[in-house]
mmCIF file of C-alpha atoms and ligand atoms in Angstrom:
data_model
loop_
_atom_site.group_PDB
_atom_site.id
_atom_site.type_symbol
_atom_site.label_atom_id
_atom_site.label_comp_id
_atom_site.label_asym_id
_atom_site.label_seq_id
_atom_site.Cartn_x
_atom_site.Cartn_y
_atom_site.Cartn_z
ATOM 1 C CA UNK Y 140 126.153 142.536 105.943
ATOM 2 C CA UNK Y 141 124.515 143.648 102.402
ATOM 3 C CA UNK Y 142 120.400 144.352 103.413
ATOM 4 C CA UNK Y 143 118.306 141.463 101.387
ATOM 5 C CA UNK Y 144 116.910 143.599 98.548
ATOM 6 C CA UNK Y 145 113.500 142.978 97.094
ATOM 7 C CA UNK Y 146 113.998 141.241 94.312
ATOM 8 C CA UNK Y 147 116.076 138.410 96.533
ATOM 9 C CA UNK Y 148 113.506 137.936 99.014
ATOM 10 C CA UNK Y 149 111.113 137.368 96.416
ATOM 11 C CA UNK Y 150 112.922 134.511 95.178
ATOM 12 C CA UNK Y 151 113.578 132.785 98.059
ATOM 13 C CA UNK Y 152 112.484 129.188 98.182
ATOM 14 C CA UNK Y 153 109.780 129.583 100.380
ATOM 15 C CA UNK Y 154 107.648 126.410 100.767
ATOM 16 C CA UNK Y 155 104.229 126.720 102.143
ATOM 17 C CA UNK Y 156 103.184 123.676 104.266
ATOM 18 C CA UNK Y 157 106.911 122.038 103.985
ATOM 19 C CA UNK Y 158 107.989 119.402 106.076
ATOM 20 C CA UNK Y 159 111.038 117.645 106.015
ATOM 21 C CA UNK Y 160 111.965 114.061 105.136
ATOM 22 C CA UNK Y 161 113.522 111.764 107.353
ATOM 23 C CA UNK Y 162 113.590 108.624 105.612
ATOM 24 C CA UNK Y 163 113.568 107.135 101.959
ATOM 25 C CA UNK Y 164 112.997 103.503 101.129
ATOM 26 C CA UNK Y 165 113.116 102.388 97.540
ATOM 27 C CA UNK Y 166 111.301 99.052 97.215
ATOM 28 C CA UNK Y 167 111.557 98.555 93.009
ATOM 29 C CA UNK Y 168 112.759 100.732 90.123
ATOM 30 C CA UNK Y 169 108.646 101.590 90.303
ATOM 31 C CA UNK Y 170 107.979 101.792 93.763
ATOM 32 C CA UNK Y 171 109.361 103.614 96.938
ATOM 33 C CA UNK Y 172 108.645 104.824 100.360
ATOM 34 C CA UNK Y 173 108.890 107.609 102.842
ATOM 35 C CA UNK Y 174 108.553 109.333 105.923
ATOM 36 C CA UNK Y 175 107.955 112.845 107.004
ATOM 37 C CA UNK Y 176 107.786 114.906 109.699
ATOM 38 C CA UNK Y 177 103.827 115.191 110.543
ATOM 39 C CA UNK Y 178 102.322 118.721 111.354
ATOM 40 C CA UNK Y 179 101.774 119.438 114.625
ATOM 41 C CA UNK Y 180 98.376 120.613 113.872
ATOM 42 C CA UNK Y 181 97.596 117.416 111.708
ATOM 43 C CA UNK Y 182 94.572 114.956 112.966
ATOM 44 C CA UNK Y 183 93.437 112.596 110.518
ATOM 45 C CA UNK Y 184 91.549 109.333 110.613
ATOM 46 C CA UNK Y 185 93.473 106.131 109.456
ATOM 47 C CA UNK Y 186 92.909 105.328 105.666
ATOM 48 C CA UNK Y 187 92.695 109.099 104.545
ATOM 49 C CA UNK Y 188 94.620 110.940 102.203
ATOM 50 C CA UNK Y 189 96.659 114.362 101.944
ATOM 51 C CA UNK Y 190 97.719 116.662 99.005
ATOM 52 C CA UNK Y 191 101.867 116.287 99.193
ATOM 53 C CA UNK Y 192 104.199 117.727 96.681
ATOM 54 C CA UNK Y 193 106.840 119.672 95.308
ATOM 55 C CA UNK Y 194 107.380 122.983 93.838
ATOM 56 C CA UNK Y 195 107.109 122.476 89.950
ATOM 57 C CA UNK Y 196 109.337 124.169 87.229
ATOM 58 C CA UNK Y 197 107.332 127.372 87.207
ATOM 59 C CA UNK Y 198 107.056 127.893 91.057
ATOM 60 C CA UNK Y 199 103.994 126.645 91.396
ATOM 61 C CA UNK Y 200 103.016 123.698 94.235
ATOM 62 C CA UNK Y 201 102.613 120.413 91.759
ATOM 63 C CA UNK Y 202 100.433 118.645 94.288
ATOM 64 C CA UNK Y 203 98.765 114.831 94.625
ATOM 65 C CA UNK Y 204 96.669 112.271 96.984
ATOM 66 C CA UNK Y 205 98.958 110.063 98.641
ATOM 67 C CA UNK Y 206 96.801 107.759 101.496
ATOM 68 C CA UNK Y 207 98.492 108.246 104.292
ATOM 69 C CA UNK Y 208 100.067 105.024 104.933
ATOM 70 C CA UNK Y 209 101.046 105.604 108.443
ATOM 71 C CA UNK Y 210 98.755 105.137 111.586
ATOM 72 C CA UNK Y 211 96.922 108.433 113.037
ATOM 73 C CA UNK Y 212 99.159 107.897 116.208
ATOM 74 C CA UNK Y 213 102.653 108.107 114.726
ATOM 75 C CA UNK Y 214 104.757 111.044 115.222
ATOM 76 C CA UNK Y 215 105.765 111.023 111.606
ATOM 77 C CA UNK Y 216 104.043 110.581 108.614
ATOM 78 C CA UNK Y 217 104.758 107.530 105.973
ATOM 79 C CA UNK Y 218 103.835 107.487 101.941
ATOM 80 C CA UNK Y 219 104.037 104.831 99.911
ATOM 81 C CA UNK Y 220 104.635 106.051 96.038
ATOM 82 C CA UNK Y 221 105.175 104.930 92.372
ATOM 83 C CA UNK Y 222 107.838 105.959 90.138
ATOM 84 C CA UNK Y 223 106.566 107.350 86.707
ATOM 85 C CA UNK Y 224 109.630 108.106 84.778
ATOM 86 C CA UNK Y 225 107.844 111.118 82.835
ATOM 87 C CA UNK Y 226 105.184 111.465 85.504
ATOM 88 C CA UNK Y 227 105.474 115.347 86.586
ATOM 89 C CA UNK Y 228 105.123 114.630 90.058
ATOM 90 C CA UNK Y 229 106.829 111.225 91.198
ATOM 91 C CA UNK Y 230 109.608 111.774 88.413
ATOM 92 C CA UNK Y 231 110.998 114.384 90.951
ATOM 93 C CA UNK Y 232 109.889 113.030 93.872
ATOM 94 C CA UNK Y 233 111.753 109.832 93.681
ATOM 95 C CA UNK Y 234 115.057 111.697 94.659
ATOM 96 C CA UNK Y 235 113.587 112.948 97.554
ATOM 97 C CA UNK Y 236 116.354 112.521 100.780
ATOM 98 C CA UNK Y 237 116.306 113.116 104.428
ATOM 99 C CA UNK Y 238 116.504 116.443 105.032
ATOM 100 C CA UNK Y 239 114.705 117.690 101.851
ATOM 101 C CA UNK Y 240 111.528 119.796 101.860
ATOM 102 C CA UNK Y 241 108.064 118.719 100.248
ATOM 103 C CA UNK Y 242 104.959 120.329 100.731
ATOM 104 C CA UNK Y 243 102.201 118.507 102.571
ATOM 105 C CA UNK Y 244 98.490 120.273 103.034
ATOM 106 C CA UNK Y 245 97.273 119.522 106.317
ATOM 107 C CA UNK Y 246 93.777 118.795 105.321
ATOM 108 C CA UNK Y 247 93.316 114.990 105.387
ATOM 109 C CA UNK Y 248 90.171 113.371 103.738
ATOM 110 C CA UNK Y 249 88.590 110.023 102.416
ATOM 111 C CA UNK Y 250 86.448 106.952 102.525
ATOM 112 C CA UNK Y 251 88.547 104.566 103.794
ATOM 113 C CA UNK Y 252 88.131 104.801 107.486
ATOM 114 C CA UNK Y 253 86.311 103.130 110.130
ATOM 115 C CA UNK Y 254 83.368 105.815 110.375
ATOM 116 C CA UNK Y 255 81.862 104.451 106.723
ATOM 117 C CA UNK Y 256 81.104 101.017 107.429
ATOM 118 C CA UNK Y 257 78.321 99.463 109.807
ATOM 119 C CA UNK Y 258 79.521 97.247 111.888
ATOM 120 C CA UNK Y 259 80.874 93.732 111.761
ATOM 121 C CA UNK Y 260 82.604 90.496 112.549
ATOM 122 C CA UNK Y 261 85.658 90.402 109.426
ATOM 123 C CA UNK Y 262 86.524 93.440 107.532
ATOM 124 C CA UNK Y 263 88.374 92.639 103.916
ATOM 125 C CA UNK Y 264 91.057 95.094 102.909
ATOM 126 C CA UNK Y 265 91.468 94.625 99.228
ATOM 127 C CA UNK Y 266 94.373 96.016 97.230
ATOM 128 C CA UNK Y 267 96.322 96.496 93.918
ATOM 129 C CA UNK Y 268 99.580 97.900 93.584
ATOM 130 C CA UNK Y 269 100.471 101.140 95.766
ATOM 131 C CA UNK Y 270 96.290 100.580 96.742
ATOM 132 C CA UNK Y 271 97.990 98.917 100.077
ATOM 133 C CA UNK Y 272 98.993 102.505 101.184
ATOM 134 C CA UNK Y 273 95.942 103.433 102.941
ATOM 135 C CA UNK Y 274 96.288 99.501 104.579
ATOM 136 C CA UNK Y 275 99.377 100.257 106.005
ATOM 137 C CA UNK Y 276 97.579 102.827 107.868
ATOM 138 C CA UNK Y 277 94.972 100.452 109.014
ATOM 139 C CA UNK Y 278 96.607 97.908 109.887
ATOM 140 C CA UNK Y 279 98.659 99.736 112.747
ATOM 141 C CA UNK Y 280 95.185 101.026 113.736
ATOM 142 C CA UNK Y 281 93.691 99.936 117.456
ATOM 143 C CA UNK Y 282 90.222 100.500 116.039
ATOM 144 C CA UNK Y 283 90.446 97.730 113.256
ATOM 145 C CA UNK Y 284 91.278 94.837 115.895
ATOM 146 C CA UNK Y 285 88.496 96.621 118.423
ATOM 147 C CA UNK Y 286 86.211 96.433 115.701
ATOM 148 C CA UNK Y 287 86.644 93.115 113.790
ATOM 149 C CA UNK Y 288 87.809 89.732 115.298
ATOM 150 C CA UNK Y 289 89.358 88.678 111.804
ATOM 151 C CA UNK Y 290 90.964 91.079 109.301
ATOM 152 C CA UNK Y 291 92.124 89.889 105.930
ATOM 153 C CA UNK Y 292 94.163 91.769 103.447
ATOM 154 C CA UNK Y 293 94.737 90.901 100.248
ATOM 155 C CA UNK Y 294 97.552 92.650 97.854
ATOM 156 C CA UNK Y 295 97.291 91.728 94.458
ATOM 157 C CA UNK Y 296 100.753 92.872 92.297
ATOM 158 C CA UNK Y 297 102.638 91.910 88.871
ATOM 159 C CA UNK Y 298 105.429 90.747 90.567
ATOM 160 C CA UNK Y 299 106.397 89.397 93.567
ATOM 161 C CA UNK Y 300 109.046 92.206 94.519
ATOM 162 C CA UNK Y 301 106.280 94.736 94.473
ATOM 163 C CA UNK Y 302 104.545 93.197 97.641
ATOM 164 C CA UNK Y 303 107.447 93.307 99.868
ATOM 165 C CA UNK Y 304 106.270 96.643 101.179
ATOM 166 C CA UNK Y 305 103.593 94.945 102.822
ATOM 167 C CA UNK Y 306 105.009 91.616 103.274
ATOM 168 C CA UNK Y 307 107.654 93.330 105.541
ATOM 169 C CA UNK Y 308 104.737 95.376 107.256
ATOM 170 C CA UNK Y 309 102.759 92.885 108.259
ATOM 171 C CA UNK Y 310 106.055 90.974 109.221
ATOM 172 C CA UNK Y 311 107.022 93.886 111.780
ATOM 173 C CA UNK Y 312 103.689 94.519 112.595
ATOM 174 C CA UNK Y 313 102.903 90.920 114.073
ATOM 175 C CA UNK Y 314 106.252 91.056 116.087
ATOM 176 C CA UNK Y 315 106.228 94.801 117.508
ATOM 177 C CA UNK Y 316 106.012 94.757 121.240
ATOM 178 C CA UNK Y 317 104.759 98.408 121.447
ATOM 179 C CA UNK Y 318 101.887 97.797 118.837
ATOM 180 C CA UNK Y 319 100.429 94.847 121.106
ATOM 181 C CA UNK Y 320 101.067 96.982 123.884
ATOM 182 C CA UNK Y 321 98.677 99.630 121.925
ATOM 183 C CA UNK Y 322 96.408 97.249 120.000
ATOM 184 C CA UNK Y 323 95.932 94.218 122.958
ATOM 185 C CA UNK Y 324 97.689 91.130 123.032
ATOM 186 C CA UNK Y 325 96.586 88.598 120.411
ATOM 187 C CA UNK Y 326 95.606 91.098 117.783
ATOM 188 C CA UNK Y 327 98.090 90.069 115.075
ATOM 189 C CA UNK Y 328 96.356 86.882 115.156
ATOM 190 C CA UNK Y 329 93.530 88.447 113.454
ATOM 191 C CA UNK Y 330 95.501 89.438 110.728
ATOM 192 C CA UNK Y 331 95.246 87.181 107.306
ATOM 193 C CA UNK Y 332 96.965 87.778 104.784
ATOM 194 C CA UNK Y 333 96.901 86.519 101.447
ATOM 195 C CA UNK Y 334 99.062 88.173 98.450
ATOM 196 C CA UNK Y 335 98.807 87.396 94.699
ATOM 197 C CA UNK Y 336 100.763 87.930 91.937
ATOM 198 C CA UNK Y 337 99.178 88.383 87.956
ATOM 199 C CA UNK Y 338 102.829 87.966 86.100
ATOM 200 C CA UNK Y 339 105.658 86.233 88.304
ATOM 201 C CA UNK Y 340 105.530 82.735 89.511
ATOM 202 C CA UNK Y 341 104.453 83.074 93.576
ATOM 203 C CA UNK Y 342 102.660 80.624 95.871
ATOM 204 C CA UNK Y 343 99.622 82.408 94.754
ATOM 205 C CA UNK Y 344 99.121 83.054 91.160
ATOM 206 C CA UNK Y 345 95.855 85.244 89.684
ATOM 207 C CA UNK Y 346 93.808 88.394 89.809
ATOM 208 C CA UNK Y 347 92.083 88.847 93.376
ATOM 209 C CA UNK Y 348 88.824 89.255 91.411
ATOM 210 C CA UNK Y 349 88.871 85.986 89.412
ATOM 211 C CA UNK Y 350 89.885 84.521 92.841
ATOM 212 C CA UNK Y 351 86.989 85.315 94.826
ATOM 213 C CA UNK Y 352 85.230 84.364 91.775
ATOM 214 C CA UNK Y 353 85.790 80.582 91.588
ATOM 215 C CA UNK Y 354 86.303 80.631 95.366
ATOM 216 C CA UNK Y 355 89.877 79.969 95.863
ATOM 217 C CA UNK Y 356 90.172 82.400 98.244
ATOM 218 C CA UNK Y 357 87.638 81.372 100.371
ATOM 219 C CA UNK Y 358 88.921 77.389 100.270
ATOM 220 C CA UNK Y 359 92.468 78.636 100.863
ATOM 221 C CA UNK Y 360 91.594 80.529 104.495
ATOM 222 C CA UNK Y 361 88.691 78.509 105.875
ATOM 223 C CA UNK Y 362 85.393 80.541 105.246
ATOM 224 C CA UNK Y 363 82.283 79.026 104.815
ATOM 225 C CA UNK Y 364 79.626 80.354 102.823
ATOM 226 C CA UNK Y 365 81.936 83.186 101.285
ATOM 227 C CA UNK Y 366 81.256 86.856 101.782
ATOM 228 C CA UNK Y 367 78.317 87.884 103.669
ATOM 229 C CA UNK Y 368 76.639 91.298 103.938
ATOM 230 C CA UNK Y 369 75.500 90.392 107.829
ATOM 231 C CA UNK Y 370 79.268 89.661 109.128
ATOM 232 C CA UNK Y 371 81.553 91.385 106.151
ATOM 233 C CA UNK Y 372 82.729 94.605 105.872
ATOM 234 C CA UNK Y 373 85.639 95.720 103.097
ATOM 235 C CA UNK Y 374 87.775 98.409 101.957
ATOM 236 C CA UNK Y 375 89.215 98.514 98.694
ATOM 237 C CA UNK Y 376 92.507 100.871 97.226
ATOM 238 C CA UNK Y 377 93.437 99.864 93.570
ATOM 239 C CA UNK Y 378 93.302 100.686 89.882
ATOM 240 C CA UNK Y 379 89.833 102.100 88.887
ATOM 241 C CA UNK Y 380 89.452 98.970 86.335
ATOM 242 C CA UNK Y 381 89.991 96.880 89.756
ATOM 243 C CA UNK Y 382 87.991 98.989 91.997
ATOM 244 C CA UNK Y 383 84.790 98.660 89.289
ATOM 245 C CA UNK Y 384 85.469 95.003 89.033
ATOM 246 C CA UNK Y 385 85.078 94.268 92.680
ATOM 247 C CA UNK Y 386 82.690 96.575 93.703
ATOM 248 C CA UNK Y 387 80.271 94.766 91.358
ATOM 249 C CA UNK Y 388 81.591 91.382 93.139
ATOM 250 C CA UNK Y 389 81.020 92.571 96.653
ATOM 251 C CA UNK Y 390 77.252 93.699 95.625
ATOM 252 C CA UNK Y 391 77.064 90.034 94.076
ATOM 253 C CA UNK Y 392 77.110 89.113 97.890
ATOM 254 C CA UNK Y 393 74.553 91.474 98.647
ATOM 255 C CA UNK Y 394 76.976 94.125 100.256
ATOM 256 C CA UNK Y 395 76.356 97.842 100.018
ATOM 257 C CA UNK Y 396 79.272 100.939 98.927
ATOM 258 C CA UNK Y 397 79.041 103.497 102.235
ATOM 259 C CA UNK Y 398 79.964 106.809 102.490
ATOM 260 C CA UNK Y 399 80.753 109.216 105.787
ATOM 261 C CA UNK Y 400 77.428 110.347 105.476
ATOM 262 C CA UNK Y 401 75.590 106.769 105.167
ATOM 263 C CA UNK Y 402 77.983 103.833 106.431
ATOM 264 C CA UNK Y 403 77.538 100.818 104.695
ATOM 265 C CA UNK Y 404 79.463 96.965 104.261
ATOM 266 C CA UNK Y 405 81.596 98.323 102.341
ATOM 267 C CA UNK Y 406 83.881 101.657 100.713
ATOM 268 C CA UNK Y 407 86.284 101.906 97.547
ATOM 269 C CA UNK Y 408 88.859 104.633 96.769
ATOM 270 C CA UNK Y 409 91.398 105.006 93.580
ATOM 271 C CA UNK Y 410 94.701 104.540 94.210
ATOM 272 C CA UNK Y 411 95.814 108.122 93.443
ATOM 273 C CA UNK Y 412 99.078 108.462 91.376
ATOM 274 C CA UNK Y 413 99.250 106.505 88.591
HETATM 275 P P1 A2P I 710 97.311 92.073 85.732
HETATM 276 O O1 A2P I 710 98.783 91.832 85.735
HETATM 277 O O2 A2P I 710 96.510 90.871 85.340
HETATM 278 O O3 A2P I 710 96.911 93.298 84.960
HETATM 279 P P2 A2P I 710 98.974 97.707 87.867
HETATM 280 O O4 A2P I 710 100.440 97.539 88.151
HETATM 281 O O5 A2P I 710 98.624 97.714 86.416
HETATM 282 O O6 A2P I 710 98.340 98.826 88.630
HETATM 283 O O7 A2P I 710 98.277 96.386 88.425
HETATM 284 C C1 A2P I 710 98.496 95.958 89.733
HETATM 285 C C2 A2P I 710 97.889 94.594 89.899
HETATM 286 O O8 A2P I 710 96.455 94.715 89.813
HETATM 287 C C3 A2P I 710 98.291 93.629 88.806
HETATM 288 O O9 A2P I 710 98.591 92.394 89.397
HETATM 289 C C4 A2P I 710 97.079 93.565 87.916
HETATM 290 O O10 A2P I 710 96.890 92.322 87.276
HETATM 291 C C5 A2P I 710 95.968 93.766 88.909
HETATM 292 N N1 A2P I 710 94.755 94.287 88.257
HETATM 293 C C6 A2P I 710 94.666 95.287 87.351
HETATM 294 N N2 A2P I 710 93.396 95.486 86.969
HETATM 295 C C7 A2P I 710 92.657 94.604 87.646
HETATM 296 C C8 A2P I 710 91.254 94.303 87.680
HETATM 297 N N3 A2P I 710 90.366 94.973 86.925
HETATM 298 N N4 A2P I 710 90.856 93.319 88.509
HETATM 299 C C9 A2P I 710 91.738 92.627 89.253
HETATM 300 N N5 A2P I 710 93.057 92.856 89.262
HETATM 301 C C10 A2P I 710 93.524 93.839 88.470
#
């Protein structure tokens, strides 16, 4: 056996925080998912984010925020990603199969959990695009159907292939044994869910924003009196043009952005990789 000489065991791919993929989904030519194996060390809190990556060109960790869109209980750990044909990142990533390394930090943060909002009777999960991520999350989570006794998510996308992510998630999610096992029977009736489309022809056409706005939304599932800051909480993932425009609705019904520090009606992050 020759001895490994310097110079070779310098340049052996050695991946700091790698974990290994064990399953690739692609949705659209934009959009894909996956599953990795989850550190052992790893606690986070449903709705946070990680760094995740690859090694770039020059050896270097090309890192991003991906929400975690897999519950804090699962043994593995699920992203939900865009394709940018020249994006650095995601232009790799996309060709990501089992078995294949990427590098995930182990230090999860973010807004979008529990912790940051008062307490309530409905919490509103509103999202754009990949924004559903840190939903996906949520909505396996016990605490959200301990917490609220109506959840409603809204996904608004161009087209109508771009919400099957969540369509089929919310699909599995009301018919998994084990999860009303977890979560107590009945939960998945709380669940509302009400997707939108800007530039295909769906049963429901327009931007989330402009919906709440004229109050279709609220004449399409029931509610009286629209969104108010004594029973509401929300939780918003999207663009930051979309995160702007409904953080200035929400505080049109009197509701107020929390933090960790200072929980409020209701928090906002970006969706990450554009
Ligand atoms: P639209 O098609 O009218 O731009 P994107 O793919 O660009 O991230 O957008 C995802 C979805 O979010 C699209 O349906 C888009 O609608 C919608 N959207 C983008 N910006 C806003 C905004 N400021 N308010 C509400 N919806 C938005």
């Amino acid at each position: 056996m020759r001895p490994v000489t310097e110079a070779a065991a310098i340049k052996a791919p050695t991946l700091p925080d790698s974990q290994t993929v064990t399953q690739v989904k692609h949705w659209t030519d934009r959009l894909f998912s996956f599953r990795v194996t989850r550190p052992a060390s790893l606690r986070f809190r449903s709705g946070e984010f990680v760094m995740i990556g690859l090694l770039g060109d020059n050896g270097k960790p090309l890192l991003r925020a991906y929400s975690i869109a897999s519950p804090a209980w699962d043994e593995e750990l699920e992203f939900y990603s865009i394709k940018v044909q020249d994006g650095p990142l995601t232009s790799k990533l996309q060709h990501i199969q089992p078995g294949d390394e990427i590098i995930l930090r182990p230090k999860p943060v973010g807004t979008l959990v529990h912790d940051a909002l008062l307490p309530g009777k409905r919490i509103w999960f509103f999202a754009t695009g990949t924004g559903f991520a840190p939903f996906a999350s949520l909505l396996r989570e016990p605490q959200t159907y301990e917490d609220y006794d109506e959840v409603i998510i809204t996904h608004t996308c161009r087209e109508v292939a771009e919400l099957e992510y969540g369509r089929q998630l919310i699909e599995e999610i009301r018919q998994d044994e084990l999860l009303a096992e977890l979560m107590g029977e009945g939960f998945a009736d709380k669940i509302r869910y009400y997707p939108t489309t800007t530039r295909e022809e769906s049963p429901r056409m327009g931007r989330i924003t402009e919906l709440l706005k004229d109050g279709t939304v609220f004449a399409d599932l029931g509610i009286d009196g629209g969104i108010k800051a004594e029973t509401d909480r929300a939780m918003v993932c999207g663009s930051l043009a979309f995160n702007h425009d409904i953080k200035a609705i929400l505080e049109g019904f009197g509701l107020t952005e929390g933090a960790n520090s200072d929980p409020r009606e209701f928090v906002i992050e970006k969706a990450f990789v554009g």
